[in-house]
Each structure stands twice: as C-alpha cells, then as structure tokens.
JSON list of C-alpha atoms and ligand atoms in Angstrom, two decimals:
[
{"chain": "A", "resi": 1, "resn": "MET", "atom": "CA", "xyz": [-138.59, -6.36, -4.40]},
{"chain": "A", "resi": 2, "resn": "LYS", "atom": "CA", "xyz": [-137.07, -3.55, -6.46]},
{"chain": "A", "resi": 3, "resn": "ASN", "atom": "CA", "xyz": [-133.37, -3.81, -7.11]},
{"chain": "A", "resi": 4, "resn": "SER", "atom": "CA", "xyz": [-132.74, -0.66, -5.09]},
{"chain": "A", "resi": 5, "resn": "ASP", "atom": "CA", "xyz": [-134.43, -2.28, -2.02]},
{"chain": "A", "resi": 6, "resn": "LYS", "atom": "CA", "xyz": [-132.10, -5.27, -2.00]},
{"chain": "A", "resi": 7, "resn": "PRO", "atom": "CA", "xyz": [-129.46, -5.23, 0.70]},
{"chain": "A", "resi": 8, "resn": "THR", "atom": "CA", "xyz": [-126.09, -4.57, -0.93]},
{"chain": "A", "resi": 9, "resn": "PRO", "atom": "CA", "xyz": [-123.04, -6.47, 0.30]},
{"chain": "A", "resi": 10, "resn": "ASP", "atom": "CA", "xyz": [-120.59, -4.35, 2.26]},
{"chain": "A", "resi": 11, "resn": "LYS", "atom": "CA", "xyz": [-117.91, -3.90, -0.42]},
{"chain": "A", "resi": 12, "resn": "ALA", "atom": "CA", "xyz": [-115.61, -2.18, 2.05]},
{"chain": "A", "resi": 13, "resn": "ALA", "atom": "CA", "xyz": [-115.50, -5.37, 4.12]},
{"chain": "A", "resi": 14, "resn": "VAL", "atom": "CA", "xyz": [-113.84, -7.40, 1.33]},
{"chain": "A", "resi": 15, "resn": "ASN", "atom": "CA", "xyz": [-110.76, -6.26, -0.58]},
{"chain": "A", "resi": 16, "resn": "LYS", "atom": "CA", "xyz": [-109.82, -7.15, -4.14]},
{"chain": "A", "resi": 17, "resn": "ASN", "atom": "CA", "xyz": [-107.98, -10.28, -3.01]},
{"chain": "A", "resi": 18, "resn": "GLY", "atom": "CA", "xyz": [-111.19, -11.55, -1.48]},
{"chain": "A", "resi": 19, "resn": "LYS", "atom": "CA", "xyz": [-109.78, -11.06, 2.05]},
{"chain": "A", "resi": 20, "resn": "HIS", "atom": "CA", "xyz": [-111.76, -9.33, 4.75]},
{"chain": "A", "resi": 21, "resn": "ASN", "atom": "CA", "xyz": [-110.61, -5.85, 5.69]},
{"chain": "A", "resi": 22, "resn": "ILE", "atom": "CA", "xyz": [-110.70, -4.79, 9.32]},
{"chain": "A", "resi": 23, "resn": "VAL", "atom": "CA", "xyz": [-113.58, -2.33, 9.34]},
{"chain": "A", "resi": 24, "resn": "SER", "atom": "CA", "xyz": [-114.48, -0.01, 12.18]},
{"chain": "A", "resi": 25, "resn": "PRO", "atom": "CA", "xyz": [-117.64, -1.11, 13.96]},
{"chain": "A", "resi": 26, "resn": "SER", "atom": "CA", "xyz": [-120.73, 1.05, 13.48]},
{"chain": "A", "resi": 27, "resn": "ALA", "atom": "CA", "xyz": [-121.58, 3.41, 16.36]},
{"chain": "A", "resi": 28, "resn": "ASP", "atom": "CA", "xyz": [-124.24, 1.03, 17.73]},
{"chain": "A", "resi": 29, "resn": "ALA", "atom": "CA", "xyz": [-122.05, -2.06, 17.41]},
{"chain": "A", "resi": 30, "resn": "ALA", "atom": "CA", "xyz": [-119.14, -0.19, 19.02]},
{"chain": "A", "resi": 31, "resn": "SER", "atom": "CA", "xyz": [-121.23, 0.82, 22.02]},
{"chain": "A", "resi": 32, "resn": "GLU", "atom": "CA", "xyz": [-122.59, -2.72, 22.36]},
{"chain": "A", "resi": 33, "resn": "LEU", "atom": "CA", "xyz": [-119.05, -4.13, 22.12]},
{"chain": "A", "resi": 34, "resn": "LYS", "atom": "CA", "xyz": [-117.85, -1.60, 24.70]},
{"chain": "A", "resi": 35, "resn": "ASP", "atom": "CA", "xyz": [-120.58, -2.69, 27.16]},
{"chain": "A", "resi": 36, "resn": "PHE", "atom": "CA", "xyz": [-119.63, -6.33, 26.62]},
{"chain": "A", "resi": 37, "resn": "PHE", "atom": "CA", "xyz": [-115.94, -5.40, 27.02]},
{"chain": "A", "resi": 38, "resn": "ILE", "atom": "CA", "xyz": [-116.55, -3.60, 30.35]},
{"chain": "A", "resi": 39, "resn": "ASP", "atom": "CA", "xyz": [-118.64, -6.52, 31.57]},
{"chain": "A", "resi": 40, "resn": "SER", "atom": "CA", "xyz": [-115.87, -8.97, 30.69]},
{"chain": "A", "resi": 41, "resn": "LEU", "atom": "CA", "xyz": [-113.32, -6.75, 32.48]},
{"chain": "A", "resi": 42, "resn": "LYS", "atom": "CA", "xyz": [-115.48, -6.95, 35.63]},
{"chain": "A", "resi": 43, "resn": "ASP", "atom": "CA", "xyz": [-115.45, -10.74, 35.31]},
{"chain": "A", "resi": 44, "resn": "ILE", "atom": "CA", "xyz": [-111.67, -10.99, 35.06]},
{"chain": "A", "resi": 45, "resn": "TYR", "atom": "CA", "xyz": [-111.25, -8.39, 37.84]},
{"chain": "A", "resi": 46, "resn": "TRP", "atom": "CA", "xyz": [-113.29, -10.70, 40.11]},
{"chain": "A", "resi": 47, "resn": "ALA", "atom": "CA", "xyz": [-111.24, -13.69, 38.88]},
{"chain": "A", "resi": 48, "resn": "GLU", "atom": "CA", "xyz": [-107.85, -12.05, 39.56]},
{"chain": "A", "resi": 49, "resn": "ASN", "atom": "CA", "xyz": [-108.96, -11.04, 43.06]},
{"chain": "A", "resi": 50, "resn": "ALA", "atom": "CA", "xyz": [-110.17, -14.59, 43.70]},
{"chain": "A", "resi": 51, "resn": "LEU", "atom": "CA", "xyz": [-106.74, -15.86, 42.61]},
{"chain": "A", "resi": 52, "resn": "VAL", "atom": "CA", "xyz": [-104.97, -13.50, 45.03]},
{"chain": "A", "resi": 53, "resn": "THR", "atom": "CA", "xyz": [-106.96, -15.26, 47.77]},
{"chain": "A", "resi": 54, "resn": "ALA", "atom": "CA", "xyz": [-106.55, -18.81, 46.38]},
{"chain": "A", "resi": 55, "resn": "LEU", "atom": "CA", "xyz": [-102.87, -18.92, 45.34]},
{"chain": "A", "resi": 56, "resn": "PRO", "atom": "CA", "xyz": [-101.38, -18.88, 48.87]},
{"chain": "A", "resi": 57, "resn": "LYS", "atom": "CA", "xyz": [-103.44, -21.99, 49.72]},
{"chain": "A", "resi": 58, "resn": "MET", "atom": "CA", "xyz": [-102.21, -23.74, 46.58]},
{"chain": "A", "resi": 59, "resn": "ALA", "atom": "CA", "xyz": [-98.60, -22.78, 47.36]},
{"chain": "A", "resi": 60, "resn": "SER", "atom": "CA", "xyz": [-98.84, -24.04, 50.95]},
{"chain": "A", "resi": 61, "resn": "ASN", "atom": "CA", "xyz": [-100.22, -27.40, 49.75]},
{"chain": "A", "resi": 62, "resn": "ALA", "atom": "CA", "xyz": [-97.39, -27.96, 47.26]},
{"chain": "A", "resi": 63, "resn": "THR", "atom": "CA", "xyz": [-94.45, -30.17, 48.25]},
{"chain": "A", "resi": 64, "resn": "SER", "atom": "CA", "xyz": [-92.04, -29.32, 45.41]},
{"chain": "A", "resi": 65, "resn": "PRO", "atom": "CA", "xyz": [-90.02, -26.18, 46.30]},
{"chain": "A", "resi": 66, "resn": "ALA", "atom": "CA", "xyz": [-89.94, -25.27, 42.58]},
{"chain": "A", "resi": 67, "resn": "LEU", "atom": "CA", "xyz": [-93.74, -25.42, 42.44]},
{"chain": "A", "resi": 68, "resn": "THR", "atom": "CA", "xyz": [-94.19, -23.44, 45.65]},
{"chain": "A", "resi": 69, "resn": "SER", "atom": "CA", "xyz": [-91.90, -20.69, 44.41]},
{"chain": "A", "resi": 70, "resn": "ALA", "atom": "CA", "xyz": [-93.56, -20.64, 40.95]},
{"chain": "A", "resi": 71, "resn": "ILE", "atom": "CA", "xyz": [-96.97, -20.14, 42.57]},
{"chain": "A", "resi": 72, "resn": "LEU", "atom": "CA", "xyz": [-95.72, -17.49, 45.00]},
{"chain": "A", "resi": 73, "resn": "GLU", "atom": "CA", "xyz": [-93.97, -15.65, 42.18]},
{"chain": "A", "resi": 74, "resn": "HIS", "atom": "CA", "xyz": [-97.22, -15.69, 40.19]},
{"chain": "A", "resi": 75, "resn": "LEU", "atom": "CA", "xyz": [-99.09, -14.44, 43.26]},
{"chain": "A", "resi": 76, "resn": "SER", "atom": "CA", "xyz": [-97.08, -11.22, 43.24]},
{"chain": "A", "resi": 77, "resn": "VAL", "atom": "CA", "xyz": [-97.56, -10.95, 39.43]},
{"chain": "A", "resi": 78, "resn": "THR", "atom": "CA", "xyz": [-101.31, -11.45, 39.98]},
{"chain": "A", "resi": 79, "resn": "GLU", "atom": "CA", "xyz": [-101.45, -8.71, 42.64]},
{"chain": "A", "resi": 80, "resn": "ASN", "atom": "CA", "xyz": [-99.92, -6.38, 40.07]},
{"chain": "A", "resi": 81, "resn": "GLN", "atom": "CA", "xyz": [-102.44, -7.54, 37.45]},
{"chain": "A", "resi": 82, "resn": "VAL", "atom": "CA", "xyz": [-105.26, -6.47, 39.80]},
{"chain": "A", "resi": 83, "resn": "LYS", "atom": "CA", "xyz": [-103.68, -2.99, 39.98]},
{"chain": "A", "resi": 84, "resn": "ARG", "atom": "CA", "xyz": [-103.25, -2.98, 36.19]},
{"chain": "A", "resi": 85, "resn": "LEU", "atom": "CA", "xyz": [-106.95, -3.74, 35.74]},
{"chain": "A", "resi": 86, "resn": "GLU", "atom": "CA", "xyz": [-107.76, -0.84, 38.07]},
{"chain": "A", "resi": 87, "resn": "LYS", "atom": "CA", "xyz": [-105.69, 1.36, 35.75]},
{"chain": "A", "resi": 88, "resn": "VAL", "atom": "CA", "xyz": [-107.69, -0.05, 32.78]},
{"chain": "A", "resi": 89, "resn": "PHE", "atom": "CA", "xyz": [-111.00, 0.87, 34.45]},
{"chain": "A", "resi": 90, "resn": "GLU", "atom": "CA", "xyz": [-109.62, 4.34, 35.20]},
{"chain": "A", "resi": 91, "resn": "LEU", "atom": "CA", "xyz": [-108.55, 4.88, 31.56]},
{"chain": "A", "resi": 92, "resn": "LEU", "atom": "CA", "xyz": [-112.05, 3.85, 30.45]},
{"chain": "A", "resi": 93, "resn": "GLY", "atom": "CA", "xyz": [-113.71, 6.19, 32.98]},
{"chain": "A", "resi": 94, "resn": "GLU", "atom": "CA", "xyz": [-115.33, 3.24, 34.77]},
{"chain": "A", "resi": 95, "resn": "SER", "atom": "CA", "xyz": [-115.21, 2.25, 38.42]},
{"chain": "A", "resi": 96, "resn": "ALA", "atom": "CA", "xyz": [-113.22, -0.90, 39.22]},
{"chain": "A", "resi": 97, "resn": "GLU", "atom": "CA", "xyz": [-115.91, -3.37, 40.10]},
{"chain": "A", "resi": 98, "resn": "GLY", "atom": "CA", "xyz": [-115.91, -7.17, 40.12]},
{"chain": "A", "resi": 99, "resn": "LYS", "atom": "CA", "xyz": [-118.66, -9.45, 38.88]},
{"chain": "A", "resi": 100, "resn": "LYS", "atom": "CA", "xyz": [-118.53, -13.12, 39.83]},
{"chain": "A", "resi": 101, "resn": "CYS", "atom": "CA", "xyz": [-116.76, -15.09, 37.11]},
{"chain": "A", "resi": 102, "resn": "GLU", "atom": "CA", "xyz": [-118.47, -18.48, 37.13]},
{"chain": "A", "resi": 103, "resn": "ALA", "atom": "CA", "xyz": [-115.72, -20.05, 35.01]},
{"chain": "A", "resi": 104, "resn": "MET", "atom": "CA", "xyz": [-112.96, -19.07, 37.47]},
{"chain": "A", "resi": 105, "resn": "ALA", "atom": "CA", "xyz": [-115.14, -20.05, 40.44]},
{"chain": "A", "resi": 106, "resn": "GLY", "atom": "CA", "xyz": [-115.50, -23.51, 38.83]},
{"chain": "A", "resi": 107, "resn": "LEU", "atom": "CA", "xyz": [-111.77, -23.84, 38.13]},
{"chain": "A", "resi": 108, "resn": "LEU", "atom": "CA", "xyz": [-110.96, -22.91, 41.74]},
{"chain": "A", "resi": 109, "resn": "LYS", "atom": "CA", "xyz": [-113.53, -25.41, 43.01]},
{"chain": "A", "resi": 110, "resn": "GLU", "atom": "CA", "xyz": [-111.84, -28.09, 40.92]},
{"chain": "A", "resi": 111, "resn": "GLY", "atom": "CA", "xyz": [-108.48, -27.09, 42.47]},
{"chain": "A", "resi": 112, "resn": "ASP", "atom": "CA", "xyz": [-110.00, -27.45, 45.94]},
{"chain": "A", "resi": 113, "resn": "SER", "atom": "CA", "xyz": [-111.36, -30.90, 45.20]},
{"chain": "A", "resi": 114, "resn": "ILE", "atom": "CA", "xyz": [-107.89, -32.02, 44.03]},
{"chain": "A", "resi": 115, "resn": "LEU", "atom": "CA", "xyz": [-106.58, -31.02, 47.46]},
{"chain": "A", "resi": 116, "resn": "GLN", "atom": "CA", "xyz": [-109.34, -32.98, 49.14]},
{"chain": "A", "resi": 117, "resn": "GLU", "atom": "CA", "xyz": [-108.72, -36.09, 47.05]},
{"chain": "A", "resi": 118, "resn": "THR", "atom": "CA", "xyz": [-104.93, -36.25, 47.43]},
{"chain": "A", "resi": 119, "resn": "VAL", "atom": "CA", "xyz": [-102.32, -36.38, 50.17]},
{"chain": "A", "resi": 120, "resn": "PRO", "atom": "CA", "xyz": [-99.25, -34.13, 50.27]},
{"chain": "A", "resi": 121, "resn": "GLY", "atom": "CA", "xyz": [-96.65, -35.31, 47.73]},
{"chain": "A", "resi": 122, "resn": "ALA", "atom": "CA", "xyz": [-95.81, -35.57, 44.07]},
{"chain": "A", "resi": 123, "resn": "VAL", "atom": "CA", "xyz": [-99.26, -36.64, 42.87]},
{"chain": "A", "resi": 124, "resn": "ARG", "atom": "CA", "xyz": [-100.92, -33.73, 44.66]},
{"chain": "A", "resi": 125, "resn": "ASP", "atom": "CA", "xyz": [-98.27, -31.44, 43.12]},
{"chain": "A", "resi": 126, "resn": "ALA", "atom": "CA", "xyz": [-99.10, -32.81, 39.68]},
{"chain": "A", "resi": 127, "resn": "GLY", "atom": "CA", "xyz": [-102.79, -32.09, 40.40]},
{"chain": "A", "resi": 128, "resn": "ILE", "atom": "CA", "xyz": [-101.99, -28.54, 41.53]},
{"chain": "A", "resi": 129, "resn": "ILE", "atom": "CA", "xyz": [-100.04, -27.96, 38.31]},
{"chain": "A", "resi": 130, "resn": "ALA", "atom": "CA", "xyz": [-102.93, -29.33, 36.23]},
{"chain": "A", "resi": 131, "resn": "ALA", "atom": "CA", "xyz": [-105.43, -27.05, 38.00]},
{"chain": "A", "resi": 132, "resn": "SER", "atom": "CA", "xyz": [-103.08, -24.07, 37.71]},
{"chain": "A", "resi": 133, "resn": "GLN", "atom": "CA", "xyz": [-102.53, -24.59, 34.00]},
{"chain": "A", "resi": 134, "resn": "LYS", "atom": "CA", "xyz": [-106.28, -24.72, 33.38]},
{"chain": "A", "resi": 135, "resn": "ILE", "atom": "CA", "xyz": [-106.50, -21.38, 35.18]},
{"chain": "A", "resi": 136, "resn": "GLU", "atom": "CA", "xyz": [-103.64, -19.89, 33.12]},
{"chain": "A", "resi": 137, "resn": "HIS", "atom": "CA", "xyz": [-105.20, -21.12, 29.88]},
{"chain": "A", "resi": 138, "resn": "TYR", "atom": "CA", "xyz": [-108.51, -19.52, 30.85]},
{"chain": "A", "resi": 139, "resn": "GLU", "atom": "CA", "xyz": [-106.68, -16.26, 31.55]},
{"chain": "A", "resi": 140, "resn": "ILE", "atom": "CA", "xyz": [-104.75, -16.46, 28.27]},
{"chain": "A", "resi": 141, "resn": "ALA", "atom": "CA", "xyz": [-108.02, -16.90, 26.35]},
{"chain": "A", "resi": 142, "resn": "THR", "atom": "CA", "xyz": [-109.62, -14.03, 28.28]},
{"chain": "A", "resi": 143, "resn": "TYR", "atom": "CA", "xyz": [-106.80, -11.51, 27.92]},
{"chain": "A", "resi": 144, "resn": "GLY", "atom": "CA", "xyz": [-106.30, -12.43, 24.24]},
{"chain": "A", "resi": 145, "resn": "THR", "atom": "CA", "xyz": [-109.95, -11.59, 23.60]},
{"chain": "A", "resi": 146, "resn": "LEU", "atom": "CA", "xyz": [-109.94, -8.47, 25.77]},
{"chain": "A", "resi": 147, "resn": "SER", "atom": "CA", "xyz": [-106.84, -7.00, 24.14]},
{"chain": "A", "resi": 148, "resn": "ALA", "atom": "CA", "xyz": [-108.38, -7.61, 20.69]},
{"chain": "A", "resi": 149, "resn": "PHE", "atom": "CA", "xyz": [-111.59, -5.88, 21.81]},
{"chain": "A", "resi": 150, "resn": "ALA", "atom": "CA", "xyz": [-109.57, -2.92, 23.13]},
{"chain": "A", "resi": 151, "resn": "LYS", "atom": "CA", "xyz": [-107.75, -2.59, 19.79]},
{"chain": "A", "resi": 152, "resn": "THR", "atom": "CA", "xyz": [-111.04, -2.75, 17.85]},
{"chain": "A", "resi": 153, "resn": "LEU", "atom": "CA", "xyz": [-112.48, -0.04, 20.10]},
{"chain": "A", "resi": 154, "resn": "GLY", "atom": "CA", "xyz": [-109.41, 2.16, 19.52]},
{"chain": "A", "resi": 155, "resn": "GLU", "atom": "CA", "xyz": [-108.43, 1.93, 23.22]},
{"chain": "A", "resi": 156, "resn": "ASN", "atom": "CA", "xyz": [-104.75, 1.49, 22.46]},
{"chain": "A", "resi": 157, "resn": "ASP", "atom": "CA", "xyz": [-103.38, 2.31, 25.94]},
{"chain": "A", "resi": 158, "resn": "VAL", "atom": "CA", "xyz": [-105.79, -0.19, 27.44]},
{"chain": "A", "resi": 159, "resn": "ALA", "atom": "CA", "xyz": [-104.81, -2.77, 24.80]},
{"chain": "A", "resi": 160, "resn": "LYS", "atom": "CA", "xyz": [-101.13, -2.34, 25.77]},
{"chain": "A", "resi": 161, "resn": "LEU", "atom": "CA", "xyz": [-101.89, -3.00, 29.45]},
{"chain": "A", "resi": 162, "resn": "LEU", "atom": "CA", "xyz": [-103.98, -6.08, 28.65]},
{"chain": "A", "resi": 163, "resn": "THR", "atom": "CA", "xyz": [-101.27, -7.41, 26.32]},
{"chain": "A", "resi": 164, "resn": "GLN", "atom": "CA", "xyz": [-98.72, -7.09, 29.15]},
{"chain": "A", "resi": 165, "resn": "THR", "atom": "CA", "xyz": [-100.93, -9.25, 31.36]},
{"chain": "A", "resi": 166, "resn": "LEU", "atom": "CA", "xyz": [-101.47, -11.72, 28.49]},
{"chain": "A", "resi": 167, "resn": "ALA", "atom": "CA", "xyz": [-97.67, -12.13, 28.21]},
{"chain": "A", "resi": 168, "resn": "GLU", "atom": "CA", "xyz": [-97.39, -12.74, 31.97]},
{"chain": "A", "resi": 169, "resn": "GLU", "atom": "CA", "xyz": [-100.08, -15.45, 31.86]},
{"chain": "A", "resi": 170, "resn": "LYS", "atom": "CA", "xyz": [-98.26, -17.18, 28.97]},
{"chain": "A", "resi": 171, "resn": "GLU", "atom": "CA", "xyz": [-95.01, -16.97, 30.93]},
{"chain": "A", "resi": 172, "resn": "ALA", "atom": "CA", "xyz": [-96.68, -18.50, 34.01]},
{"chain": "A", "resi": 173, "resn": "ASP", "atom": "CA", "xyz": [-97.98, -21.36, 31.86]},
{"chain": "A", "resi": 174, "resn": "CYS", "atom": "CA", "xyz": [-94.45, -22.01, 30.49]},
{"chain": "A", "resi": 175, "resn": "VAL", "atom": "CA", "xyz": [-92.97, -21.99, 34.02]},
{"chain": "A", "resi": 176, "resn": "LEU", "atom": "CA", "xyz": [-95.59, -24.53, 35.15]},
{"chain": "A", "resi": 177, "resn": "ASN", "atom": "CA", "xyz": [-94.73, -26.70, 32.13]},
{"chain": "A", "resi": 178, "resn": "ASP", "atom": "CA", "xyz": [-91.06, -26.63, 33.11]},
{"chain": "A", "resi": 179, "resn": "VAL", "atom": "CA", "xyz": [-91.82, -27.47, 36.75]},
{"chain": "A", "resi": 180, "resn": "ALA", "atom": "CA", "xyz": [-94.01, -30.38, 35.61]},
{"chain": "A", "resi": 181, "resn": "LEU", "atom": "CA", "xyz": [-91.43, -31.73, 33.16]},
{"chain": "A", "resi": 182, "resn": "ASN", "atom": "CA", "xyz": [-88.39, -31.27, 35.36]},
{"chain": "A", "resi": 183, "resn": "THR", "atom": "CA", "xyz": [-89.65, -32.36, 38.72]},
{"chain": "A", "resi": 184, "resn": "VAL", "atom": "CA", "xyz": [-93.19, -33.30, 39.50]},
{"chain": "A", "resi": 185, "resn": "ASN", "atom": "CA", "xyz": [-93.96, -35.77, 36.73]},
{"chain": "A", "resi": 186, "resn": "MET", "atom": "CA", "xyz": [-90.63, -37.53, 37.25]},
{"chain": "A", "resi": 187, "resn": "VAL", "atom": "CA", "xyz": [-91.25, -37.95, 40.97]},
{"chain": "A", "resi": 188, "resn": "ALA", "atom": "CA", "xyz": [-94.87, -39.00, 40.42]},
{"chain": "A", "resi": 189, "resn": "ALA", "atom": "CA", "xyz": [-93.73, -41.70, 38.04]},
{"chain": "A", "resi": 190, "resn": "GLU", "atom": "CA", "xyz": [-91.29, -43.25, 40.56]},
{"chain": "B", "resi": 201, "resn": "FE2", "atom": "FE1", "xyz": [-103.87, -13.29, 36.12]},
{"chain": "B", "resi": 202, "resn": "FE2", "atom": "FE1", "xyz": [-102.34, -16.17, 35.91]}
]
C-alpha cells in the first residue's frame, strides 16, 4: 500500500490537548442519524400516549393520597408532553405518528402484574412507585438521548422542547422519591 493510500486519521476530530472536538456529522451520517431520530420520536410518541391511558388506572389503584395526586399531576404533564411531541414533528416537517415502543409496553405490563399480585394498601403503593420510577428513568434516558441528537443535527428549537420534557421527567422522578421516602415506605415497614 502506498503511503498516499493509507487512511489518514481525522485530525479535526482531536484537538491539541488530545480531547475530541465535536465535529459535524457528514451528510450521509446526518441523514442516517435523522432517520434514527425520527424513528425514536415515533417510539416515545407511542409511549407517552400509552402512559396517558395507563396513568389513571395507576392513580385509581393507589391508596396514598400523595401518590394519587403525584400520578394525576404527572398525567396532565404527560398530556402536554404529547402535544409538545406533536410540535416537534411539525418543526421537523414530519407527521406525528406512533410506533409501538416495546420497552414501554414491557414496563406497563410489569406495572399491571404488580396490581394483580398485590392488594390495595401500602405495599401495592410501593410497587406502583417502583414501576413508575422505572418508567420515568426510561423516559429520562430517552429524552436525554433525543435532545442530544437534536443538538447534533442543529435542530435547536426541537432540542429546547425535548429538554423541557427531560426536566419534567426528572422532576416526576424526584416527586416519586419524596412520596416513597415520606409516606409509602414508612407505612409499608409498619
Ligand atoms: Fe413523559
Ligand atoms: Fe414521565
């Protein structure tokens, strides 16, 4: 192999301190990332709609008033997140379309089985909190990734919307932590 045929390392990707620079993706990589991004948005759009259906059932099965109100409060936040995703699709020139999110379907199935395996009371409440926090953590991971993708693709308005939702999911997780610490776990331990 002649020297000129050897692949040269991408000098622009590493700065003089040996740290990686953030480089714009090539046109092909950007379009591939955008397709993956849109596909992932369809997944979370399906997931948020599934949550709008599932949260009332979780709230009605909770005994702790603090837990019921935390879930109902997050239901109205979730309804707004669905609308926010519709705005995201609109900004991207795509139609708002859901695609079954197997991960969320599995998390919701786990929530359902907790209801089947428990009776109303503190232990069921603790189970509902556990299932809800798994859901919030999944959403936090998803929106963290999606907002990073949006920034990489230069979709800054979209990134702002996704970051707002990310903050709401983190807030919901904190509220559930407080409910667990202040009420449910104490009662369950009695
Ligand atoms: Fe959400
Ligand atoms: Fe959420």
